[in-house]
Amino acid sequence: MKFVAYPDRELLMLALADVIASELAETLNAQGRASFSVPGGTTPGPVFDILSGVGLDWANVAVFLNDERWVGEDSPRSNTRLLRERLLVDKAAAATLVPLYAEAAEPEAVLGALAEGIEPHLPISVLLLGMGTDMHTASLFPGADRLADALASNAPVLLPMRAEAAGEPRITLTAPVLAGAMHIHILITGAEKRAAIEAAAGLTALEAPVRVVLDNATVHWAE
Ligand code: 6PG
């Protein structure tokens, strides 16, 4: 892994948005289209705010989450809601949102249809991930019910995931999809997450699921 420490969070968010915008522009130039997969949670909002104002050929960018919590968009815990409010506004409103949620009591009921939506946009051009202090990334939580399935080299694109730490049921991109991305960035802040990602390097993917992308990722960190 490549580890980049920034003097403060503001500089981190600006520099990361700049790298992502360049990689998306480069992909758009070369291929005419690009895909961008992003985390939910509390950390990435400022990166979304900056990116949404960047002049890119957003109309040819497909945006989708790394994972979604099984709640409707009326819930403050909806990652889709975060995307609509913070990324898919201003210039980036022209991007296409590929959904990771559809109204259904359980993710299993709509898994196939959601996976079909994602497949044409693989491999992911630019992957931005978050990480929890328990070393989960996307919704690959240590101890989750389907973690081993999601880590398999022949895993399907999407899997439902349930874990005590996750709260509600989740749906997540799986290890081969994440690891197959062309550019991989992990955004973390604070001393606890820095220690966690350093510890992950010496653990297995079952113990520290972030391992599945770590070797080829750039980790962006500020206190
Ligand atoms: C989610 C995320 C998840 C997130 C980490 C870090 O839906 O919760 O996609 O993988 O990136 O939990 O979350 P924070 O940024 O809130 O610490």
Coordinates of C-alpha atoms and ligand atoms in Angstrom, one line a residue:
M1 CA 0.0 0.0 0.0
K2 CA 1.0 3.6 -0.6
F3 CA 0.3 5.7 2.5
V4 CA -0.1 9.5 2.1
A5 CA -0.4 11.6 5.3
Y6 CA -1.7 15.1 4.9
P7 CA -1.2 18.0 7.3
D8 CA -4.9 18.4 7.8
R9 CA -8.3 17.2 6.7
E10 CA -9.0 20.1 4.4
L11 CA -5.9 19.5 2.4
L12 CA -6.6 15.8 2.3
M13 CA -10.0 16.3 0.8
L14 CA -8.8 18.8 -1.8
A15 CA -5.8 16.6 -2.8
L16 CA -7.9 13.5 -3.0
A17 CA -10.6 15.1 -5.0
D18 CA -8.0 16.4 -7.4
V19 CA -6.4 12.9 -7.9
I20 CA -9.9 11.3 -8.5
A21 CA -10.9 14.0 -11.0
S22 CA -7.6 13.5 -12.9
E23 CA -8.1 9.7 -13.0
L24 CA -11.7 10.1 -14.2
A25 CA -10.7 12.6 -16.9
E26 CA -7.9 10.3 -18.0
T27 CA -10.3 7.4 -18.3
L28 CA -12.9 9.5 -20.1
N29 CA -10.2 10.6 -22.6
A30 CA -9.1 7.1 -23.3
Q31 CA -12.4 5.2 -23.2
G32 CA -15.2 7.8 -23.6
R33 CA -16.8 6.6 -20.3
A34 CA -15.8 5.9 -16.7
S35 CA -17.2 4.3 -13.6
F36 CA -16.7 5.7 -10.1
S37 CA -17.6 3.7 -7.0
V38 CA -17.9 5.5 -3.7
P39 CA -18.4 4.8 0.0
G40 CA -21.1 6.1 2.3
G41 CA -20.6 6.8 5.9
T42 CA -19.5 10.0 7.6
T43 CA -16.1 10.7 6.1
P44 CA -16.4 11.3 2.3
G45 CA -18.9 14.2 2.3
P46 CA -16.3 17.0 1.8
V47 CA -14.7 15.1 -1.2
F48 CA -18.1 14.8 -2.8
D49 CA -18.7 18.5 -2.3
I50 CA -15.5 19.4 -4.1
L51 CA -15.9 16.9 -6.9
S52 CA -19.5 17.9 -7.6
G53 CA -18.2 21.3 -8.8
V54 CA -15.4 19.9 -11.0
G55 CA -15.9 20.3 -14.8
L56 CA -15.7 16.7 -16.2
D57 CA -17.7 14.9 -18.8
W58 CA -20.0 13.7 -16.0
A59 CA -22.7 12.6 -18.5
N60 CA -20.4 9.7 -19.3
V61 CA -19.6 8.8 -15.7
A62 CA -21.6 6.0 -13.9
V63 CA -21.6 6.4 -10.2
F64 CA -22.4 3.7 -7.7
L65 CA -21.9 3.0 -4.0
N66 CA -19.5 0.4 -2.6
D67 CA -22.3 -0.8 -0.4
E68 CA -25.7 0.2 0.8
R69 CA -27.6 -0.1 4.1
W70 CA -31.0 -1.7 3.6
V71 CA -33.0 1.4 4.3
G72 CA -35.1 3.7 2.1
E73 CA -33.8 7.1 1.0
D74 CA -36.0 8.8 3.6
S75 CA -33.6 7.4 6.2
P76 CA -30.6 9.5 7.3
R77 CA -28.6 6.3 7.2
S78 CA -29.2 5.9 3.4
N79 CA -25.9 6.1 1.5
T80 CA -27.9 6.8 -1.7
R81 CA -29.3 9.8 0.0
L82 CA -25.8 11.1 0.8
L83 CA -24.8 10.7 -2.8
R84 CA -27.8 12.6 -4.1
E85 CA -27.3 15.4 -1.6
R86 CA -23.5 15.8 -1.8
L87 CA -22.1 14.3 -5.0
L88 CA -24.9 14.2 -7.7
V89 CA -25.5 18.0 -7.5
D90 CA -24.0 20.9 -9.5
K91 CA -21.9 19.7 -12.4
A92 CA -21.9 16.1 -11.3
A93 CA -25.7 16.0 -11.4
A94 CA -25.2 14.9 -15.1
A95 CA -23.6 11.6 -13.9
T96 CA -25.7 8.4 -14.0
L97 CA -26.5 6.9 -10.6
V98 CA -26.5 3.1 -10.8
P99 CA -28.6 2.0 -7.8
L100 CA -27.6 -0.4 -5.1
Y101 CA -31.0 -0.2 -3.4
A102 CA -34.5 -1.0 -4.6
E103 CA -37.6 -1.1 -2.5
A104 CA -37.9 -4.7 -1.1
A105 CA -38.1 -6.0 2.4
E106 CA -34.8 -7.9 2.0
P107 CA -31.9 -7.4 -0.4
E108 CA -32.1 -11.0 -1.7
A109 CA -35.3 -10.1 -3.5
V110 CA -33.6 -7.6 -5.9
L111 CA -30.0 -8.7 -5.8
G112 CA -30.0 -10.1 -9.4
A113 CA -31.5 -6.9 -10.9
L114 CA -29.1 -4.6 -9.0
A115 CA -26.1 -6.7 -10.1
E116 CA -27.2 -6.6 -13.7
G117 CA -27.1 -2.8 -13.5
I118 CA -23.6 -2.8 -12.2
E119 CA -22.0 -5.4 -14.5
P120 CA -21.8 -3.2 -17.7
H121 CA -19.7 -0.7 -15.7
L122 CA -17.0 -3.1 -14.6
P123 CA -14.1 -2.9 -14.1
I124 CA -14.4 0.1 -11.8
S125 CA -12.3 3.0 -13.2
V126 CA -11.9 4.8 -9.9
L127 CA -12.7 3.2 -6.6
L128 CA -12.9 5.3 -3.4
L129 CA -13.4 3.3 -0.2
G130 CA -13.8 4.1 3.5
M131 CA -12.8 1.9 6.4
G132 CA -14.1 1.3 9.9
T133 CA -11.8 0.9 13.0
D134 CA -12.7 -2.8 12.8
M135 CA -11.0 -2.9 9.4
H136 CA -14.2 -3.4 7.4
T137 CA -14.5 -1.8 4.0
A138 CA -17.6 -1.6 1.9
S139 CA -19.8 -3.9 3.9
L140 CA -17.2 -6.6 4.2
F141 CA -17.3 -6.8 8.0
P142 CA -15.2 -9.2 10.1
G143 CA -17.5 -11.9 11.3
A144 CA -20.3 -11.1 8.8
D145 CA -22.5 -14.0 7.7
R146 CA -21.4 -14.1 4.1
L147 CA -17.9 -12.7 4.4
A148 CA -16.2 -15.9 3.1
D149 CA -18.5 -15.9 0.1
A150 CA -17.7 -12.3 -0.7
L151 CA -13.9 -12.9 -0.4
A152 CA -14.0 -15.9 -2.9
S153 CA -12.3 -15.3 -6.2
N154 CA -15.5 -16.4 -8.0
A155 CA -17.8 -14.3 -5.9
P156 CA -20.8 -12.7 -7.7
V157 CA -20.7 -8.9 -8.2
L158 CA -23.0 -8.2 -5.3
L159 CA -23.9 -10.0 -2.1
P160 CA -26.2 -9.3 0.8
M161 CA -24.3 -9.0 4.1
R162 CA -25.4 -9.1 7.7
A163 CA -23.2 -8.4 10.7
E164 CA -23.8 -7.3 14.2
A165 CA -21.7 -4.1 13.7
A166 CA -23.6 -3.3 10.5
G167 CA -26.9 -2.6 12.1
E168 CA -29.4 -3.1 9.3
P169 CA -28.8 -5.7 6.5
R170 CA -26.4 -4.5 3.8
I171 CA -25.7 -5.1 0.1
T172 CA -22.0 -4.9 -1.0
L173 CA -19.7 -5.2 -3.9
T174 CA -17.5 -8.2 -3.4
A175 CA -13.7 -8.7 -3.1
P176 CA -13.0 -9.5 -6.8
V177 CA -15.0 -6.4 -8.0
L178 CA -13.2 -4.2 -5.5
A179 CA -9.7 -5.6 -6.1
G180 CA -10.3 -5.4 -9.9
A181 CA -10.6 -1.6 -9.9
M182 CA -8.2 0.3 -12.1
H183 CA -7.4 3.0 -9.4
I184 CA -8.0 2.3 -5.7
H185 CA -8.1 5.0 -2.9
I186 CA -8.9 4.5 0.7
L187 CA -10.0 7.6 2.7
I188 CA -9.4 7.5 6.5
T189 CA -9.0 10.0 9.3
G190 CA -7.9 9.9 12.9
A191 CA -5.2 8.0 14.8
E192 CA -7.4 4.9 15.5
K193 CA -8.0 4.2 11.8
R194 CA -4.3 4.8 11.0
A195 CA -3.4 2.2 13.6
A196 CA -6.1 -0.2 12.2
I197 CA -4.9 0.0 8.6
E198 CA -1.3 -0.5 9.7
A199 CA -2.4 -3.6 11.7
A200 CA -4.4 -4.9 8.7
A201 CA -1.3 -5.4 6.6
G202 CA -0.3 -8.3 8.9
L203 CA -3.7 -10.0 9.0
T204 CA -5.8 -12.2 6.8
A205 CA -8.8 -10.8 4.8
L206 CA -11.1 -12.7 7.1
E207 CA -9.7 -10.9 10.1
A208 CA -9.2 -7.6 8.3
P209 CA -11.4 -7.4 5.1
V210 CA -9.7 -4.2 3.9
R211 CA -6.8 -6.5 3.0
V212 CA -8.5 -7.4 -0.2
V213 CA -7.6 -4.0 -1.8
L214 CA -4.6 -3.0 0.4
D215 CA -1.7 -4.1 -1.8
N216 CA -2.8 -1.9 -4.7
A217 CA -4.4 1.0 -2.8
T218 CA -3.3 4.5 -2.0
V219 CA -4.4 5.3 1.6
H220 CA -5.1 9.0 2.2
W221 CA -5.0 10.0 5.8
A222 CA -5.1 13.0 8.1
E223 CA -5.4 13.2 11.9
Ligands
6PG1 C1 -21.1 2.3 5.0 C2 -19.8 2.4 4.3 C3 -18.6 1.9 5.1 C4 -17.8 3.1 5.5 C5 -17.1 2.8 6.8 C6 -16.4 4.0 7.4 O1 -22.1 2.2 4.4 O2 -21.0 2.4 6.2 O3 -19.7 2.4 2.9 O4 -17.8 0.9 4.5 O5 -17.0 3.5 4.5 O6 -18.0 2.3 7.7 O7 -17.5 4.9 7.8 P1 -17.2 6.3 8.4 O8 -16.6 7.1 7.3 O9 -18.6 6.8 8.8 O10 -16.2 6.1 9.6

